[in-house]
mmCIF file of C-alpha atoms in Angstrom:
data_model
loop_
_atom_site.group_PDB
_atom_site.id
_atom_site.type_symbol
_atom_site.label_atom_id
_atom_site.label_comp_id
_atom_site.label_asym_id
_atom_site.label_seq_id
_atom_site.Cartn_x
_atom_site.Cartn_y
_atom_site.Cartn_z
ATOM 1 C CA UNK A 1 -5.519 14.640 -11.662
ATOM 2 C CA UNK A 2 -9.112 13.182 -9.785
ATOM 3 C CA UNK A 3 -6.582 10.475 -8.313
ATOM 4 C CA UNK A 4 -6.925 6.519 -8.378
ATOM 5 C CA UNK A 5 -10.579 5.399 -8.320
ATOM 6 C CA UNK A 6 -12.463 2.140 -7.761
ATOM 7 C CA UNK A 7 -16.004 0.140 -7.605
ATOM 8 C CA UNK A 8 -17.447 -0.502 -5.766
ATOM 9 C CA UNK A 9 -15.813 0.549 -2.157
ATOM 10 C CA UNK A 10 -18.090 -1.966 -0.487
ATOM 11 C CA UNK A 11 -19.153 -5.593 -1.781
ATOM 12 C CA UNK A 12 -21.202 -8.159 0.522
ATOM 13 C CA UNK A 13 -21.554 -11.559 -1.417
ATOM 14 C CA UNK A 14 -22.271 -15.381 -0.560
ATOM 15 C CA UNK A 15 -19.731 -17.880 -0.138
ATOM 16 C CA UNK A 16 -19.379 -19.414 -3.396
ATOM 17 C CA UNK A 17 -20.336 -16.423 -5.964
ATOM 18 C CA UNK A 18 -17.604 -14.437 -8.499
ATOM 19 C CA UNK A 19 -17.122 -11.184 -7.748
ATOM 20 C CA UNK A 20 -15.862 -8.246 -9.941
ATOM 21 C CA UNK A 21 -13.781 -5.090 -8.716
ATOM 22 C CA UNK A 22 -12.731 -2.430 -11.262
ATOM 23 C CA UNK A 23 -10.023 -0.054 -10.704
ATOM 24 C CA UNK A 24 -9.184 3.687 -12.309
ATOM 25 C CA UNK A 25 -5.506 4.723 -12.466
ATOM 26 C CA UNK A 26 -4.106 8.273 -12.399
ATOM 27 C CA UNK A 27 -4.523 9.827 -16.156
ATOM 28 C CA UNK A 28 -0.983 8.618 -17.659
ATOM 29 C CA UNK A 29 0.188 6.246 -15.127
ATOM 30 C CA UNK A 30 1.245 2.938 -17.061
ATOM 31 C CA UNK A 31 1.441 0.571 -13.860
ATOM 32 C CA UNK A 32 -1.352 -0.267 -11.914
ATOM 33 C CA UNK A 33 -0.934 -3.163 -9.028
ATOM 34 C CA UNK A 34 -3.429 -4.378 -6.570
ATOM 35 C CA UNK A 35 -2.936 -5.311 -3.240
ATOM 36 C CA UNK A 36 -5.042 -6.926 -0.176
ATOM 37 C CA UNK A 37 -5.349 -5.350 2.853
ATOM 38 C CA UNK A 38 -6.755 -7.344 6.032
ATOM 39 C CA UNK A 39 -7.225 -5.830 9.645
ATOM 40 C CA UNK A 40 -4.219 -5.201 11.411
ATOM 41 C CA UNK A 41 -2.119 -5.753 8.677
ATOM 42 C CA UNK A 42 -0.405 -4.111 5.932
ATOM 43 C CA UNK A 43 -0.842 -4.154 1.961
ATOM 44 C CA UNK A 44 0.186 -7.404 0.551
ATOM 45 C CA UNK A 45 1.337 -7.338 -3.216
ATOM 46 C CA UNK A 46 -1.150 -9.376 -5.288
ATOM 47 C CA UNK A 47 0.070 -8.422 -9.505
ATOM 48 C CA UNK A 48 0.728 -5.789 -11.540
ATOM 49 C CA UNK A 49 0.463 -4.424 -14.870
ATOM 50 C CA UNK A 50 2.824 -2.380 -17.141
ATOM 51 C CA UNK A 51 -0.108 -0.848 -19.844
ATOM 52 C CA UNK A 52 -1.968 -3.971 -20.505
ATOM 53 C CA UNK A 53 0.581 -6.756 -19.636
ATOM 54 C CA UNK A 54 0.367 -8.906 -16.636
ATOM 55 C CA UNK A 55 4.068 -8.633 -15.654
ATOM 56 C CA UNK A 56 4.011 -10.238 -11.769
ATOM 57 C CA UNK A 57 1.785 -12.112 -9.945
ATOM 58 C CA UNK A 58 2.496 -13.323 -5.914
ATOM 59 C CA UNK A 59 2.904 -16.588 -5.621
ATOM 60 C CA UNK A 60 -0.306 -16.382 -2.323
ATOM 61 C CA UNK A 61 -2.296 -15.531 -5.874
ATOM 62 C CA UNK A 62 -5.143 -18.358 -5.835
ATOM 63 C CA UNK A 63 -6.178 -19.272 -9.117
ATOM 64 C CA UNK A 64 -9.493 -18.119 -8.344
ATOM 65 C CA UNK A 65 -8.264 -14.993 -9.026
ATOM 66 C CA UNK A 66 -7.636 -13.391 -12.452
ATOM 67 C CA UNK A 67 -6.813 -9.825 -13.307
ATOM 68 C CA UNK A 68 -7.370 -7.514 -16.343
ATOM 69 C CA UNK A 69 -6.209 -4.205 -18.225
ATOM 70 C CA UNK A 70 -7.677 -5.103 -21.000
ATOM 71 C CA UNK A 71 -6.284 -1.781 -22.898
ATOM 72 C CA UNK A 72 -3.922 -0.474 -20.996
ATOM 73 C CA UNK A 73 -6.179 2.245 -18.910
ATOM 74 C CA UNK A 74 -8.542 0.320 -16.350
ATOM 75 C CA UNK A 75 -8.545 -3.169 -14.486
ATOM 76 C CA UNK A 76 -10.619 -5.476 -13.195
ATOM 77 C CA UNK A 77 -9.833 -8.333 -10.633
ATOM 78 C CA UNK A 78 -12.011 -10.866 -9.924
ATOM 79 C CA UNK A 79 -12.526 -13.614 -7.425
ATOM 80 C CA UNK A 80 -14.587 -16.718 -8.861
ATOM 81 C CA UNK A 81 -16.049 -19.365 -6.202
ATOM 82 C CA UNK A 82 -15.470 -16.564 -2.959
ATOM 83 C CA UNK A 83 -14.071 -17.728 -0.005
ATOM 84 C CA UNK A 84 -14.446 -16.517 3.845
ATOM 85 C CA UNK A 85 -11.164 -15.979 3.852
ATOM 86 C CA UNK A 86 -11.315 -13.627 0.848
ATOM 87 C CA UNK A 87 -12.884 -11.138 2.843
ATOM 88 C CA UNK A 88 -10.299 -8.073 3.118
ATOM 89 C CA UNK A 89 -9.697 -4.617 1.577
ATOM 90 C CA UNK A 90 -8.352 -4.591 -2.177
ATOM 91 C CA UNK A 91 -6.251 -1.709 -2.828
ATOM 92 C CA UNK A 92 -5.367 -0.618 -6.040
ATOM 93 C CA UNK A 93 -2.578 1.586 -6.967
ATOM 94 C CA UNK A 94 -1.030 3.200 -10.115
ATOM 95 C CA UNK A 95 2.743 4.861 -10.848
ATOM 96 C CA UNK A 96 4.877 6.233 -13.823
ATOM 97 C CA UNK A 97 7.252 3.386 -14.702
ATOM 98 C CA UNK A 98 10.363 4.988 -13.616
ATOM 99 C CA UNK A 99 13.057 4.875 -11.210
ATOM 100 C CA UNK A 100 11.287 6.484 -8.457
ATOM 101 C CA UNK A 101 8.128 4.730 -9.006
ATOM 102 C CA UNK A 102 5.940 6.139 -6.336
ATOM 103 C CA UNK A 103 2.459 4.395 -5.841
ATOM 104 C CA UNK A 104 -0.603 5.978 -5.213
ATOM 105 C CA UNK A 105 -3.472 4.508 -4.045
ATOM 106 C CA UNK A 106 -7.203 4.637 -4.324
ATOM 107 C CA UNK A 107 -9.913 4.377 -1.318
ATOM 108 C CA UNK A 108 -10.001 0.101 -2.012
ATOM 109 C CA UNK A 109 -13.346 -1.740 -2.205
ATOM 110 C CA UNK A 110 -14.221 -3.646 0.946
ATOM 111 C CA UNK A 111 -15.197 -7.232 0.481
ATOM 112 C CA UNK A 112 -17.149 -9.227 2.752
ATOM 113 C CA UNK A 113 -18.251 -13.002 2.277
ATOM 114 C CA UNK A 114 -20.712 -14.821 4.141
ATOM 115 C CA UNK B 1 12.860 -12.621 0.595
ATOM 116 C CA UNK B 2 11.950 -9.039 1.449
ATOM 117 C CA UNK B 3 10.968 -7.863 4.882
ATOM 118 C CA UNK B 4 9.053 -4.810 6.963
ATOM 119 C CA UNK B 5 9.180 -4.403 10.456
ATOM 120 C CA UNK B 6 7.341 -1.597 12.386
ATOM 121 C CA UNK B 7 7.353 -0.588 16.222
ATOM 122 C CA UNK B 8 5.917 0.326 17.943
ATOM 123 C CA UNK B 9 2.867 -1.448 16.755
ATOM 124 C CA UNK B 10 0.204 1.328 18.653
ATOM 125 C CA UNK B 11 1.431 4.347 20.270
ATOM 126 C CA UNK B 12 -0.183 7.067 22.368
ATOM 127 C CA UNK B 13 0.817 10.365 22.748
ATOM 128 C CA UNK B 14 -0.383 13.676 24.045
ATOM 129 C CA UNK B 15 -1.017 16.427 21.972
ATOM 130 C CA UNK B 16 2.478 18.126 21.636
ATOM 131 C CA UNK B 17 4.623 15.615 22.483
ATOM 132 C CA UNK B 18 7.147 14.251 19.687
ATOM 133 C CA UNK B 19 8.445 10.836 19.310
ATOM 134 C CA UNK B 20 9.396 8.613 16.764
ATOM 135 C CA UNK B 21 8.323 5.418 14.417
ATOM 136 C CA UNK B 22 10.677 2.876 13.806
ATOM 137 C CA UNK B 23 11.164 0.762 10.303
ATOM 138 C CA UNK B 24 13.693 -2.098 9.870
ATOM 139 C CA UNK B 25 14.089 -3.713 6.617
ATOM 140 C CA UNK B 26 15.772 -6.320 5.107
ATOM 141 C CA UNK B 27 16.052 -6.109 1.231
ATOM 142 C CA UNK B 28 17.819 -7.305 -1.811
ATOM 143 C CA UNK B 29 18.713 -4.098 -2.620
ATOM 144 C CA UNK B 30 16.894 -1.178 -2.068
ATOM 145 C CA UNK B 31 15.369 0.792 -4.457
ATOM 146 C CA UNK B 32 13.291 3.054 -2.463
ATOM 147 C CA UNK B 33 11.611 3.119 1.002
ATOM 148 C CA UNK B 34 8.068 4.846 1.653
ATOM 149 C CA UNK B 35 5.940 6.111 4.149
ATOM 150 C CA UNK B 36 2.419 6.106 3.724
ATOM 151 C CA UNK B 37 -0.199 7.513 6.341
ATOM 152 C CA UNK B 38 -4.010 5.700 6.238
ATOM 153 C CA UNK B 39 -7.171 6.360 8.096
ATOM 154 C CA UNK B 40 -9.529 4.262 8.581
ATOM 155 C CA UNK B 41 -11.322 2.320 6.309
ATOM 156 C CA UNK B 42 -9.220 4.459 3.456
ATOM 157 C CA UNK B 43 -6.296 3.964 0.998
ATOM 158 C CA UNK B 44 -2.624 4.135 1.813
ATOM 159 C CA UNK B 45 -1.624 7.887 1.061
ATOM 160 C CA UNK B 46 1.591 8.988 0.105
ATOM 161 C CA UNK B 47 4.226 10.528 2.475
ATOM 162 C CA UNK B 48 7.674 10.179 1.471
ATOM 163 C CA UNK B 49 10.013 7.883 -0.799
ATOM 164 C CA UNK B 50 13.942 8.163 0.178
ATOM 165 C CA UNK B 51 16.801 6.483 -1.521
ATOM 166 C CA UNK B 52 19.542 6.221 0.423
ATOM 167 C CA UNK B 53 21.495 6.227 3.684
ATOM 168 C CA UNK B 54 21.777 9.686 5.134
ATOM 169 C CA UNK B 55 18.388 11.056 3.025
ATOM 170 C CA UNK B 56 16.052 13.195 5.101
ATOM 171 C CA UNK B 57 12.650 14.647 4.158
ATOM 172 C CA UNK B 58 10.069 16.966 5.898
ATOM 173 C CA UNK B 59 6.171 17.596 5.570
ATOM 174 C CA UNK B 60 4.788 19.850 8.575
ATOM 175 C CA UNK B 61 5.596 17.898 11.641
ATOM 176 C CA UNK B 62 6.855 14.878 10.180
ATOM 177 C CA UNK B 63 10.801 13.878 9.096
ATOM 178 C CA UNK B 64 11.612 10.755 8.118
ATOM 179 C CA UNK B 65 15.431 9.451 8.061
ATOM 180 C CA UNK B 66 16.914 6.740 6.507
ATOM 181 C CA UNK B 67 19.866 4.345 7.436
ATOM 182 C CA UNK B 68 21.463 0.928 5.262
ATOM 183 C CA UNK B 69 19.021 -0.719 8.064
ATOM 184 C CA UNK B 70 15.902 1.148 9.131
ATOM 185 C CA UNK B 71 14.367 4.243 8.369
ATOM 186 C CA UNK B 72 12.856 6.823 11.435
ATOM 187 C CA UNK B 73 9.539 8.951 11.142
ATOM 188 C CA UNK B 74 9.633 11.621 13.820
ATOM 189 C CA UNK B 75 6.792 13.372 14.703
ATOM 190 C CA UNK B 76 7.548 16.780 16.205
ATOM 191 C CA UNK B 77 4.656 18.439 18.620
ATOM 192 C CA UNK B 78 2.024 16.082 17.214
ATOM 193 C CA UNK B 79 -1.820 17.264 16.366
ATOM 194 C CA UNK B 80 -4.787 15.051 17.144
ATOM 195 C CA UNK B 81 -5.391 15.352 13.194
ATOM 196 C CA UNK B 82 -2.225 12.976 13.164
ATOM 197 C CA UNK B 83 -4.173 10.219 14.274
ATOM 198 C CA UNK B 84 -3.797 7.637 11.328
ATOM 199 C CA UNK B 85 -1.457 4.131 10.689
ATOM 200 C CA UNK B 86 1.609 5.304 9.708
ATOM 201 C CA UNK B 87 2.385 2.422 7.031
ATOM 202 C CA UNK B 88 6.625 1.484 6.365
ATOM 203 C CA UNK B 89 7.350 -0.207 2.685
ATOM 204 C CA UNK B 90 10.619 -1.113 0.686
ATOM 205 C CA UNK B 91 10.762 -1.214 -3.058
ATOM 206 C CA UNK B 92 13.659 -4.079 -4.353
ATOM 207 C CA UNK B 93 15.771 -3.304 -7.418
ATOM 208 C CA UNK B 94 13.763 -2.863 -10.294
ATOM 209 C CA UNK B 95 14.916 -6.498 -11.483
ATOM 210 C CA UNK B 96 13.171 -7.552 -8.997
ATOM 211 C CA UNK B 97 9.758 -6.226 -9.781
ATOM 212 C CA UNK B 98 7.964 -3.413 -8.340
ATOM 213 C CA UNK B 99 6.101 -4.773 -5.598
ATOM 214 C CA UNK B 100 5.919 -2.797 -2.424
ATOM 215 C CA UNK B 101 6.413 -5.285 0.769
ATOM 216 C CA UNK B 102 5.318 -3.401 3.359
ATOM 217 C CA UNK B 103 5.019 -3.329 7.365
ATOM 218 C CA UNK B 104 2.041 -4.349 9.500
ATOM 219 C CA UNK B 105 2.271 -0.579 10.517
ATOM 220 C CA UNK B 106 2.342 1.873 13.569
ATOM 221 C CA UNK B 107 -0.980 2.973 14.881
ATOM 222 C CA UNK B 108 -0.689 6.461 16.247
ATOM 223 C CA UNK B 109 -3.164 8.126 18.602
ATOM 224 C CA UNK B 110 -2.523 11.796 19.574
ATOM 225 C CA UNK B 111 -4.864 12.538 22.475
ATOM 226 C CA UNK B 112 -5.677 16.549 22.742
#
């Protein structure tokens, strides 16, 4: 069990370019979410995945941004046309579907726009 | 709609000297509540998940209760090592989703 992983942990981009994060669940773990994180404040849901369907997405969710698990292991989320205000922490996290649940999380990939 | 709130929102205490977090929650039914613990500049990592009113669970110097209203993390003779943001979430019934709304958090400094 290496834990949940992502890339990159930092990202410093323009105003106006696409970015890409990928994220690594726990071996096993059929759910994978990502969250944002910005200072002072806690996670905020952002979607989530059940093996490679989509099944919630927050209704903050811009359509800039789309998310990914292509095949039911990895994700990737990405943010097209980048905003100032995009710039946070994205957290990703993985369970066992299950009644308990429990989400881990990986280290997040810091984004800053310009 | 489902909501966290932590307080303190920073506390201070002196190596040794126990106190407690506080979590209040509102929540169309709960499925589980969860404590999480993050450094700096790091992930959310895992603490504890409790179910329901009258659950207790320990881990070293921490013990966190729940209620139908709020959940309590004590800290007993604290460590400077338990420095970190001490993160409160709530998980809804599972027809719901299972999105995590959590708190803004508790910052904890333990001064040696």
């Amino acid at each position: 069990d290496t834990g949940v992983s992502q890339d990159p942990r930092h990202k410093i981009t323009k105003r106006g370019q696409n970015v890409t994060f990928r994220c690594d669940p726990i071996s096993e773990h059929n759910r994978l979410y990502w969250y944002r994180q910005t200072l002072g404040q806690g996670p905020e849901f952002l979607t989530y995945f059940q093996n490679e369907a989509q099944l919630e997405k927050s209704r903050l969710l811009s359509d800039r941004f789309s998310a990914e698990r292509p095949k039911g292991s990895f994700s990737t989320l990405e943010i097209q046309r980048t905003e100032q205000g995009d710039s946070a922490m994205y957290l990703c996290a993985s369970s066992i579907q299950g009644y308990t649940d429990t989400q881990y999380f990986g280290p997040g990939t810091r984004l800053t726009v310009l | 709609e489902d909501q966290v709130t932590q307080s303190p929102e920073a506390l201070r205490l002196q190596e040794g000297e126990s106190s407690s977090l506080n979590c209040s929650y509102t929540v169309s039914g709960l499925r589980g509540l969860f404590w999480y613990r993050q450094d700096p500049g790091k992930g959310p990592e895992f603490l504890f998940t409790l179910y329901s009113a009258g659950e207790e669970k320990e881990k070293e110097r921490l013990k966190a209760t729940l209620t139908k209203k709020e959940s309590f993390l004590h800290i007993t003779a604290p460590k400077p090592e338990d420095s970190a943001t001490y993160l409160c979430a709530v998980q809804a019934e599972e027809t719901s989703g299972s999105r995590l709304t959590f708190g803004e958090g508790t910052q904890l400094t333990v001064n040696p």
